[in-house]
Amino acid sequence: QSCHRPAGKRASQEPGSGGLPEGVEYIPTRKKGKNPMKPVGVAWYSLYARTRLGYLFYQRQVKKARERYPHGHSVPQPYCFPGVKILPIPVLSNNYSYLVIDTGSSQAAVIDPSDPLAVQAAIEEEGVVLEAIFCTHKHWDHSGGNEALCQKHSSCRVYGSALDAIPQLTNPLADREKVTVGCLTFEALATPGHTVGHMVYVLDGGPFGSPACLFSGDLLFLAGCGRPFEGSPETMLASLDVAMGLGEDTLLWPGHEYALECLTFASLLELDNSALEQKLQWAVQQRQEKKSTCPSTLGEEQTYNPFLRTHRPELQEALGLWQGGGEDPDAFRARVLKEVRRRKDLYQAT
């Protein structure tokens, strides 16, 4: 199935109403309008990322999501090229795992297996052999299924950064290192910021006559990006620039279904962005039908994702920011990114 393309006009929105979606990407806070990265939020993140309480919270997430979404939070939409099949697996309340299949050999890899039961069901339905788990980072909503799947599939290897405490890690990867699964070739790119060891994975589409595919974890979402829990705005900007160096036709497969919230927020920053208006209307229709909004392309993202538009004068002006005399261009862009992030953290989605 081919990717849906944006169409239509902007949907109406009520800024400042509603609540943020569930999921560990968003630190819980009881006070509306407060920055969740204040000390209480940081304390919660530390507990989640570094103690057993985080794992217990993850288990609770899994249990609640299975009850609330017995068939997943979105309708899976497989994406096929000659020789390769990408199956998004909707897990938890808004996460995506991805089963990537070499259809010639029936060998497969999974990216960020949050819920092992959902991933195993997809493996069995597709009739494939799981050879690899690629983890973008250590957070339980991306790595919580590693142990159960490794127990089920003895030949499976777990790949990721040694800088993150990824469960069951067997094969630490360096920046730009490549891994082959059947005829599939994945390249790991170090993209710190969200966590110190965050990595993204790029599937080489050349052998299949397709674009490259970026599995971005919590670095980059449709119209959004992850919070820099373990990095500075400068670090996150450099990591986003790494992703944007892949080419405009690269398909973006994010770790979360945050499109509607992120697009609505972006529309409040750039009121006259026609590409943004069209994509928002398209996303509204998709989500009304419980359909996934991925993939987009990196070329598309540059037209409406504010975290990728830090160089654009229209966004800088909307934020009331101007480059200082003698200020390094990248330092200014990091300052713009920091302000977009601050506003997004305070934003309450409809």
mmCIF file of N, CA, C and O in Angstrom, residues 218-309:
data_model
loop_
_atom_site.group_PDB
_atom_site.id
_atom_site.type_symbol
_atom_site.label_atom_id
_atom_site.label_comp_id
_atom_site.label_asym_id
_atom_site.label_seq_id
_atom_site.Cartn_x
_atom_site.Cartn_y
_atom_site.Cartn_z
ATOM 1 N N ASP A 218 12.428 8.062 19.147
ATOM 2 C CA ASP A 218 11.944 9.303 19.743
ATOM 3 C C ASP A 218 12.801 10.503 19.362
ATOM 4 O O ASP A 218 12.780 11.531 20.040
ATOM 5 N N LEU A 219 13.556 10.371 18.270
ATOM 6 C CA LEU A 219 14.256 11.542 17.752
ATOM 7 C C LEU A 219 13.284 12.447 17.019
ATOM 8 O O LEU A 219 13.230 13.657 17.267
ATOM 9 N N LEU A 220 12.505 11.868 16.128
ATOM 10 C CA LEU A 220 11.706 12.646 15.194
ATOM 11 C C LEU A 220 10.341 11.996 15.018
ATOM 12 O O LEU A 220 10.240 10.794 14.808
ATOM 13 N N PHE A 221 9.292 12.812 15.123
ATOM 14 C CA PHE A 221 7.924 12.378 14.869
ATOM 15 C C PHE A 221 7.377 13.163 13.686
ATOM 16 O O PHE A 221 7.985 14.132 13.234
ATOM 17 N N LEU A 222 6.218 12.764 13.214
ATOM 18 C CA LEU A 222 5.552 13.560 12.205
ATOM 19 C C LEU A 222 5.206 14.917 12.845
ATOM 20 O O LEU A 222 4.434 14.973 13.804
ATOM 21 N N ALA A 223 5.842 15.967 12.358
ATOM 22 C CA ALA A 223 5.655 17.339 12.834
ATOM 23 C C ALA A 223 6.172 17.578 14.249
ATOM 24 O O ALA A 223 5.845 18.593 14.861
ATOM 25 N N GLY A 224 6.974 16.672 14.787
ATOM 26 C CA GLY A 224 7.471 16.863 16.149
ATOM 27 C C GLY A 224 8.819 16.217 16.352
ATOM 28 O O GLY A 224 9.412 15.644 15.434
ATOM 29 N N CYS A 225 9.324 16.295 17.585
ATOM 30 C CA CYS A 225 10.548 15.587 17.946
ATOM 31 C C CYS A 225 10.501 15.264 19.438
ATOM 32 O O CYS A 225 9.664 15.791 20.175
ATOM 33 N N GLY A 226 11.382 14.368 19.876
ATOM 34 C CA GLY A 226 11.398 13.942 21.267
ATOM 35 C C GLY A 226 11.994 14.995 22.178
ATOM 36 O O GLY A 226 12.709 15.902 21.741
ATOM 37 N N ARG A 227 11.702 14.860 23.452
ATOM 38 C CA ARG A 227 12.266 15.782 24.429
ATOM 39 C C ARG A 227 13.733 15.446 24.697
ATOM 40 O O ARG A 227 14.095 14.280 24.792
ATOM 41 N N PRO A 228 14.568 16.465 24.858
ATOM 42 C CA PRO A 228 15.998 16.225 25.143
ATOM 43 C C PRO A 228 16.220 15.939 26.621
ATOM 44 O O PRO A 228 16.799 16.737 27.341
ATOM 45 N N PHE A 229 15.772 14.764 27.076
ATOM 46 C CA PHE A 229 15.900 14.404 28.481
ATOM 47 C C PHE A 229 17.358 14.334 28.918
ATOM 48 O O PHE A 229 17.692 14.630 30.053
ATOM 49 N N GLU A 230 18.231 13.895 28.010
ATOM 50 C CA GLU A 230 19.630 13.662 28.374
ATOM 51 C C GLU A 230 20.579 14.408 27.433
ATOM 52 O O GLU A 230 21.671 13.924 27.125
ATOM 53 N N GLY A 231 20.157 15.560 26.991
ATOM 54 C CA GLY A 231 21.000 16.332 26.090
ATOM 55 C C GLY A 231 20.553 17.780 26.040
ATOM 56 O O GLY A 231 19.484 18.145 26.527
ATOM 57 N N SER A 232 21.340 18.601 25.422
ATOM 58 C CA SER A 232 21.081 20.032 25.299
ATOM 59 C C SER A 232 20.374 20.317 23.973
ATOM 60 O O SER A 232 20.320 19.461 23.085
ATOM 61 N N PRO A 233 19.835 21.531 23.807
ATOM 62 C CA PRO A 233 19.291 21.899 22.492
ATOM 63 C C PRO A 233 20.324 21.766 21.377
ATOM 64 O O PRO A 233 19.982 21.360 20.261
ATOM 65 N N GLU A 234 21.583 22.080 21.690
ATOM 66 C CA GLU A 234 22.636 21.946 20.680
ATOM 67 C C GLU A 234 22.823 20.491 20.261
ATOM 68 O O GLU A 234 23.002 20.190 19.062
ATOM 69 N N THR A 235 22.770 19.587 21.244
ATOM 70 C CA THR A 235 22.913 18.160 20.944
ATOM 71 C C THR A 235 21.754 17.669 20.091
ATOM 72 O O THR A 235 21.950 16.948 19.106
ATOM 73 N N MET A 236 20.524 18.060 20.463
ATOM 74 C CA MET A 236 19.353 17.621 19.712
ATOM 75 C C MET A 236 19.357 18.187 18.303
ATOM 76 O O MET A 236 19.013 17.491 17.333
ATOM 77 N N LEU A 237 19.769 19.437 18.166
ATOM 78 C CA LEU A 237 19.838 20.048 16.836
ATOM 79 C C LEU A 237 20.807 19.281 15.949
ATOM 80 O O LEU A 237 20.508 18.995 14.779
ATOM 81 N N ALA A 238 21.969 18.926 16.477
ATOM 82 C CA ALA A 238 22.954 18.174 15.694
ATOM 83 C C ALA A 238 22.390 16.822 15.272
ATOM 84 O O ALA A 238 22.622 16.366 14.141
ATOM 85 N N SER A 239 21.633 16.171 16.157
ATOM 86 C CA SER A 239 21.051 14.871 15.827
ATOM 87 C C SER A 239 19.964 15.010 14.762
ATOM 88 O O SER A 239 19.866 14.177 13.847
ATOM 89 N N LEU A 240 19.147 16.050 14.859
ATOM 90 C CA LEU A 240 18.137 16.294 13.827
ATOM 91 C C LEU A 240 18.792 16.567 12.485
ATOM 92 O O LEU A 240 18.307 16.118 11.437
ATOM 93 N N ASP A 241 19.912 17.272 12.507
ATOM 94 C CA ASP A 241 20.632 17.552 11.261
ATOM 95 C C ASP A 241 21.183 16.268 10.636
ATOM 96 O O ASP A 241 21.236 16.139 9.411
ATOM 97 N N VAL A 242 21.591 15.317 11.480
ATOM 98 C CA VAL A 242 22.040 14.016 10.966
ATOM 99 C C VAL A 242 20.903 13.343 10.201
ATOM 100 O O VAL A 242 21.085 12.841 9.087
ATOM 101 N N ALA A 243 19.721 13.349 10.785
ATOM 102 C CA ALA A 243 18.568 12.732 10.125
ATOM 103 C C ALA A 243 18.234 13.448 8.820
ATOM 104 O O ALA A 243 17.949 12.803 7.794
ATOM 105 N N MET A 244 18.282 14.763 8.846
ATOM 106 C CA MET A 244 17.905 15.519 7.655
ATOM 107 C C MET A 244 18.920 15.389 6.534
ATOM 108 O O MET A 244 18.628 15.736 5.390
ATOM 109 N N GLY A 245 20.089 14.872 6.826
ATOM 110 C CA GLY A 245 21.085 14.637 5.787
ATOM 111 C C GLY A 245 20.821 13.401 4.957
ATOM 112 O O GLY A 245 21.571 13.110 4.012
ATOM 113 N N LEU A 246 19.754 12.683 5.255
ATOM 114 C CA LEU A 246 19.485 11.417 4.563
ATOM 115 C C LEU A 246 18.823 11.601 3.204
ATOM 116 O O LEU A 246 18.796 10.677 2.407
ATOM 117 N N GLY A 247 18.230 12.725 2.940
ATOM 118 C CA GLY A 247 17.571 12.928 1.648
ATOM 119 C C GLY A 247 16.078 13.110 1.795
ATOM 120 O O GLY A 247 15.433 12.490 2.657
ATOM 121 N N GLU A 248 15.501 13.958 0.954
ATOM 122 C CA GLU A 248 14.099 14.342 1.094
ATOM 123 C C GLU A 248 13.123 13.208 0.832
ATOM 124 O O GLU A 248 12.000 13.217 1.348
ATOM 125 N N ASP A 249 13.504 12.214 0.030
ATOM 126 C CA ASP A 249 12.565 11.130 -0.268
ATOM 127 C C ASP A 249 12.584 10.021 0.782
ATOM 128 O O ASP A 249 11.822 9.052 0.691
ATOM 129 N N THR A 250 13.429 10.149 1.801
ATOM 130 C CA THR A 250 13.498 9.146 2.867
ATOM 131 C C THR A 250 12.162 9.054 3.596
ATOM 132 O O THR A 250 11.584 10.070 3.992
ATOM 133 N N LEU A 251 11.676 7.838 3.784
ATOM 134 C CA LEU A 251 10.418 7.628 4.492
ATOM 135 C C LEU A 251 10.661 7.650 5.996
ATOM 136 O O LEU A 251 11.586 7.004 6.495
ATOM 137 N N LEU A 252 9.826 8.380 6.720
ATOM 138 C CA LEU A 252 9.954 8.517 8.165
ATOM 139 C C LEU A 252 8.950 7.609 8.874
ATOM 140 O O LEU A 252 7.739 7.743 8.702
ATOM 141 N N TRP A 253 9.502 6.705 9.689
ATOM 142 C CA TRP A 253 8.682 5.796 10.508
ATOM 143 C C TRP A 253 8.967 6.127 11.981
ATOM 144 O O TRP A 253 9.937 5.645 12.550
ATOM 145 N N PRO A 254 8.123 6.922 12.621
ATOM 146 C CA PRO A 254 8.393 7.386 13.983
ATOM 147 C C PRO A 254 7.979 6.371 15.046
ATOM 148 O O PRO A 254 7.245 5.409 14.769
ATOM 149 N N GLY A 255 8.418 6.631 16.273
ATOM 150 C CA GLY A 255 8.129 5.725 17.381
ATOM 151 C C GLY A 255 6.787 5.935 18.033
ATOM 152 O O GLY A 255 6.371 5.124 18.871
ATOM 153 N N HIS A 256 6.086 7.017 17.675
ATOM 154 C CA HIS A 256 4.803 7.320 18.308
ATOM 155 C C HIS A 256 3.812 7.898 17.305
ATOM 156 O O HIS A 256 4.198 8.539 16.323
ATOM 157 N N GLU A 257 2.530 7.711 17.604
ATOM 158 C CA GLU A 257 1.438 8.327 16.858
ATOM 159 C C GLU A 257 1.070 9.637 17.556
ATOM 160 O O GLU A 257 0.154 9.709 18.363
ATOM 161 N N TYR A 258 1.840 10.684 17.227
ATOM 162 C CA TYR A 258 1.633 12.002 17.817
ATOM 163 C C TYR A 258 1.238 13.034 16.768
ATOM 164 O O TYR A 258 1.249 14.237 17.043
ATOM 165 N N ALA A 259 0.903 12.595 15.557
ATOM 166 C CA ALA A 259 0.772 13.523 14.433
ATOM 167 C C ALA A 259 -0.256 14.616 14.690
ATOM 168 O O ALA A 259 0.011 15.800 14.434
ATOM 169 N N LEU A 260 -1.428 14.250 15.170
ATOM 170 C CA LEU A 260 -2.492 15.228 15.301
ATOM 171 C C LEU A 260 -2.132 16.316 16.306
ATOM 172 O O LEU A 260 -2.318 17.511 16.054
ATOM 173 N N GLU A 261 -1.600 15.909 17.439
ATOM 174 C CA GLU A 261 -1.182 16.886 18.438
ATOM 175 C C GLU A 261 -0.065 17.778 17.916
ATOM 176 O O GLU A 261 -0.089 19.008 18.068
ATOM 177 N N CYS A 262 0.940 17.164 17.297
ATOM 178 C CA CYS A 262 2.098 17.931 16.835
ATOM 179 C C CYS A 262 1.720 18.904 15.722
ATOM 180 O O CYS A 262 2.191 20.045 15.693
ATOM 181 N N LEU A 263 0.872 18.462 14.801
ATOM 182 C CA LEU A 263 0.454 19.338 13.713
ATOM 183 C C LEU A 263 -0.399 20.495 14.220
ATOM 184 O O LEU A 263 -0.281 21.629 13.740
ATOM 185 N N THR A 264 -1.275 20.212 15.187
ATOM 186 C CA THR A 264 -2.108 21.269 15.748
ATOM 187 C C THR A 264 -1.240 22.313 16.432
ATOM 188 O O THR A 264 -1.441 23.524 16.270
ATOM 189 N N PHE A 265 -0.266 21.858 17.203
ATOM 190 C CA PHE A 265 0.663 22.794 17.836
ATOM 191 C C PHE A 265 1.413 23.610 16.792
ATOM 192 O O PHE A 265 1.517 24.841 16.893
ATOM 193 N N ALA A 266 1.924 22.944 15.762
ATOM 194 C CA ALA A 266 2.692 23.646 14.728
ATOM 195 C C ALA A 266 1.842 24.704 14.040
ATOM 196 O O ALA A 266 2.340 25.780 13.682
ATOM 197 N N SER A 267 0.555 24.416 13.866
ATOM 198 C CA SER A 267 -0.334 25.362 13.178
ATOM 199 C C SER A 267 -0.537 26.638 13.981
ATOM 200 O O SER A 267 -0.923 27.672 13.421
ATOM 201 N N LEU A 268 -0.289 26.599 15.277
ATOM 202 C CA LEU A 268 -0.397 27.792 16.102
ATOM 203 C C LEU A 268 0.843 28.673 15.988
ATOM 204 O O LEU A 268 0.807 29.862 16.331
ATOM 205 N N LEU A 269 1.930 28.110 15.495
ATOM 206 C CA LEU A 269 3.160 28.873 15.304
ATOM 207 C C LEU A 269 3.204 29.531 13.931
ATOM 208 O O LEU A 269 3.606 30.687 13.801
ATOM 209 N N GLU A 270 2.829 28.768 12.906
ATOM 210 C CA GLU A 270 2.868 29.278 11.530
ATOM 211 C C GLU A 270 1.452 29.290 10.979
ATOM 212 O O GLU A 270 0.942 28.294 10.478
ATOM 213 N N LEU A 271 0.800 30.450 11.063
ATOM 214 C CA LEU A 271 -0.624 30.551 10.727
ATOM 215 C C LEU A 271 -0.889 30.496 9.231
ATOM 216 O O LEU A 271 -2.008 30.191 8.821
ATOM 217 N N ASP A 272 0.110 30.790 8.415
ATOM 218 C CA ASP A 272 -0.105 30.875 6.969
ATOM 219 C C ASP A 272 0.678 29.822 6.191
ATOM 220 O O ASP A 272 1.045 30.038 5.040
ATOM 221 N N ASN A 273 0.932 28.691 6.807
ATOM 222 C CA ASN A 273 1.689 27.623 6.158
ATOM 223 C C ASN A 273 0.704 26.667 5.489
ATOM 224 O O ASN A 273 0.052 25.857 6.154
ATOM 225 N N SER A 274 0.573 26.737 4.172
ATOM 226 C CA SER A 274 -0.427 25.936 3.457
ATOM 227 C C SER A 274 -0.128 24.446 3.521
ATOM 228 O O SER A 274 -1.049 23.625 3.617
ATOM 229 N N ALA A 275 1.152 24.076 3.487
ATOM 230 C CA ALA A 275 1.513 22.654 3.583
ATOM 231 C C ALA A 275 1.087 22.097 4.941
ATOM 232 O O ALA A 275 0.588 20.972 5.041
ATOM 233 N N LEU A 276 1.261 22.902 5.972
ATOM 234 C CA LEU A 276 0.864 22.509 7.314
ATOM 235 C C LEU A 276 -0.652 22.370 7.413
ATOM 236 O O LEU A 276 -1.169 21.408 8.000
ATOM 237 N N GLU A 277 -1.379 23.314 6.845
ATOM 238 C CA GLU A 277 -2.843 23.253 6.870
ATOM 239 C C GLU A 277 -3.350 21.976 6.211
ATOM 240 O O GLU A 277 -4.247 21.293 6.720
ATOM 241 N N GLN A 278 -2.783 21.655 5.053
ATOM 242 C CA GLN A 278 -3.216 20.464 4.315
ATOM 243 C C GLN A 278 -2.891 19.186 5.084
ATOM 244 O O GLN A 278 -3.712 18.265 5.161
ATOM 245 N N LYS A 279 -1.689 19.130 5.659
ATOM 246 C CA LYS A 279 -1.295 17.921 6.394
ATOM 247 C C LYS A 279 -2.149 17.740 7.643
ATOM 248 O O LYS A 279 -2.511 16.612 8.004
ATOM 249 N N LEU A 280 -2.496 18.828 8.300
ATOM 250 C CA LEU A 280 -3.337 18.738 9.489
ATOM 251 C C LEU A 280 -4.721 18.207 9.137
ATOM 252 O O LEU A 280 -5.247 17.318 9.820
ATOM 253 N N GLN A 281 -5.313 18.711 8.078
ATOM 254 C CA GLN A 281 -6.630 18.224 7.666
ATOM 255 C C GLN A 281 -6.571 16.742 7.315
ATOM 256 O O GLN A 281 -7.468 15.962 7.677
ATOM 257 N N TRP A 282 -5.517 16.353 6.621
ATOM 258 C CA TRP A 282 -5.344 14.935 6.274
ATOM 259 C C TRP A 282 -5.216 14.079 7.529
ATOM 260 O O TRP A 282 -5.824 13.014 7.644
ATOM 261 N N ALA A 283 -4.440 14.543 8.505
ATOM 262 C CA ALA A 283 -4.241 13.791 9.742
ATOM 263 C C ALA A 283 -5.536 13.671 10.531
ATOM 264 O O ALA A 283 -5.809 12.627 11.143
ATOM 265 N N VAL A 284 -6.341 14.732 10.537
ATOM 266 C CA VAL A 284 -7.641 14.669 11.220
ATOM 267 C C VAL A 284 -8.477 13.542 10.634
ATOM 268 O O VAL A 284 -9.069 12.736 11.360
ATOM 269 N N GLN A 285 -8.526 13.455 9.314
ATOM 270 C CA GLN A 285 -9.300 12.398 8.652
ATOM 271 C C GLN A 285 -8.736 11.014 8.969
ATOM 272 O O GLN A 285 -9.485 10.071 9.266
ATOM 273 N N GLN A 286 -7.419 10.890 8.924
ATOM 274 C CA GLN A 286 -6.789 9.605 9.226
ATOM 275 C C GLN A 286 -7.144 9.130 10.633
ATOM 276 O O GLN A 286 -7.507 7.978 10.850
ATOM 277 N N ARG A 287 -7.030 10.026 11.608
ATOM 278 C CA ARG A 287 -7.248 9.637 12.993
ATOM 279 C C ARG A 287 -8.722 9.408 13.297
ATOM 280 O O ARG A 287 -9.062 8.590 14.158
ATOM 281 N N GLN A 288 -9.610 10.096 12.592
ATOM 282 C CA GLN A 288 -11.034 9.817 12.750
ATOM 283 C C GLN A 288 -11.356 8.384 12.346
ATOM 284 O O GLN A 288 -12.252 7.748 12.913
ATOM 285 N N GLU A 289 -10.591 7.873 11.391
ATOM 286 C CA GLU A 289 -10.772 6.499 10.916
ATOM 287 C C GLU A 289 -9.820 5.525 11.605
ATOM 288 O O GLU A 289 -9.714 4.373 11.208
ATOM 289 N N LYS A 290 -9.110 6.012 12.652
ATOM 290 C CA LYS A 290 -8.153 5.209 13.413
ATOM 291 C C LYS A 290 -7.032 4.666 12.541
ATOM 292 O O LYS A 290 -6.455 3.607 12.834
ATOM 293 N N LYS A 291 -6.707 5.370 11.483
ATOM 294 C CA LYS A 291 -5.616 4.961 10.602
ATOM 295 C C LYS A 291 -4.309 5.602 11.040
ATOM 296 O O LYS A 291 -4.286 6.712 11.553
ATOM 297 N N SER A 292 -3.228 4.895 10.797
ATOM 298 C CA SER A 292 -1.895 5.418 11.086
ATOM 299 C C SER A 292 -1.579 6.603 10.181
ATOM 300 O O SER A 292 -2.071 6.689 9.046
ATOM 301 N N THR A 293 -0.761 7.513 10.676
ATOM 302 C CA THR A 293 -0.322 8.654 9.869
ATOM 303 C C THR A 293 1.087 8.475 9.302
ATOM 304 O O THR A 293 1.627 9.402 8.698
ATOM 305 N N CYS A 294 1.687 7.313 9.516
ATOM 306 C CA CYS A 294 3.035 7.101 8.997
ATOM 307 C C CYS A 294 2.981 6.153 7.795
ATOM 308 O O CYS A 294 2.075 5.326 7.691
ATOM 309 N N PRO A 295 3.931 6.321 6.858
ATOM 310 C CA PRO A 295 5.093 7.213 6.941
ATOM 311 C C PRO A 295 4.811 8.579 6.328
ATOM 312 O O PRO A 295 3.882 8.759 5.555
ATOM 313 N N SER A 296 5.628 9.538 6.707
ATOM 314 C CA SER A 296 5.756 10.774 5.936
ATOM 315 C C SER A 296 7.125 10.705 5.266
ATOM 316 O O SER A 296 7.778 9.663 5.299
ATOM 317 N N THR A 297 7.545 11.782 4.667
ATOM 318 C CA THR A 297 8.897 11.840 4.104
ATOM 319 C C THR A 297 9.648 12.997 4.755
ATOM 320 O O THR A 297 9.043 13.952 5.267
ATOM 321 N N LEU A 298 10.971 12.925 4.733
ATOM 322 C CA LEU A 298 11.761 14.010 5.306
ATOM 323 C C LEU A 298 11.568 15.304 4.523
ATOM 324 O O LEU A 298 11.641 16.398 5.097
ATOM 325 N N GLY A 299 11.292 15.173 3.230
ATOM 326 C CA GLY A 299 10.989 16.363 2.442
ATOM 327 C C GLY A 299 9.721 17.042 2.914
ATOM 328 O O GLY A 299 9.661 18.272 3.056
ATOM 329 N N GLU A 300 8.680 16.253 3.163
ATOM 330 C CA GLU A 300 7.440 16.798 3.710
ATOM 331 C C GLU A 300 7.680 17.461 5.065
ATOM 332 O O GLU A 300 7.185 18.554 5.335
ATOM 333 N N GLU A 301 8.420 16.768 5.904
ATOM 334 C CA GLU A 301 8.630 17.262 7.268
ATOM 335 C C GLU A 301 9.262 18.650 7.271
ATOM 336 O O GLU A 301 8.949 19.484 8.116
ATOM 337 N N GLN A 302 10.123 18.904 6.323
ATOM 338 C CA GLN A 302 10.773 20.213 6.275
ATOM 339 C C GLN A 302 9.808 21.341 5.957
ATOM 340 O O GLN A 302 10.108 22.508 6.218
ATOM 341 N N THR A 303 8.623 21.005 5.438
ATOM 342 C CA THR A 303 7.656 22.049 5.096
ATOM 343 C C THR A 303 6.729 22.397 6.252
ATOM 344 O O THR A 303 6.080 23.453 6.211
ATOM 345 N N TYR A 304 6.640 21.544 7.285
ATOM 346 C CA TYR A 304 5.693 21.851 8.367
ATOM 347 C C TYR A 304 6.175 21.500 9.771
ATOM 348 O O TYR A 304 5.550 21.890 10.752
ATOM 349 N N ASN A 305 7.259 20.782 9.929
ATOM 350 C CA ASN A 305 7.731 20.399 11.263
ATOM 351 C C ASN A 305 8.568 21.534 11.853
ATOM 352 O O ASN A 305 9.668 21.806 11.379
ATOM 353 N N PRO A 306 8.071 22.212 12.901
ATOM 354 C CA PRO A 306 8.803 23.378 13.408
ATOM 355 C C PRO A 306 10.189 23.042 13.950
ATOM 356 O O PRO A 306 11.088 23.899 13.927
ATOM 357 N N PHE A 307 10.390 21.804 14.398
ATOM 358 C CA PHE A 307 11.694 21.414 14.932
ATOM 359 C C PHE A 307 12.732 21.253 13.822
ATOM 360 O O PHE A 307 13.924 21.179 14.094
ATOM 361 N N LEU A 308 12.250 21.188 12.580
ATOM 362 C CA LEU A 308 13.154 21.102 11.433
ATOM 363 C C LEU A 308 13.203 22.409 10.651
ATOM 364 O O LEU A 308 13.823 22.475 9.590
ATOM 365 N N ARG A 309 12.565 23.438 11.183
ATOM 366 C CA ARG A 309 12.459 24.711 10.465
ATOM 367 C C ARG A 309 13.117 25.845 11.257
ATOM 368 O O ARG A 309 12.749 27.001 11.119
#
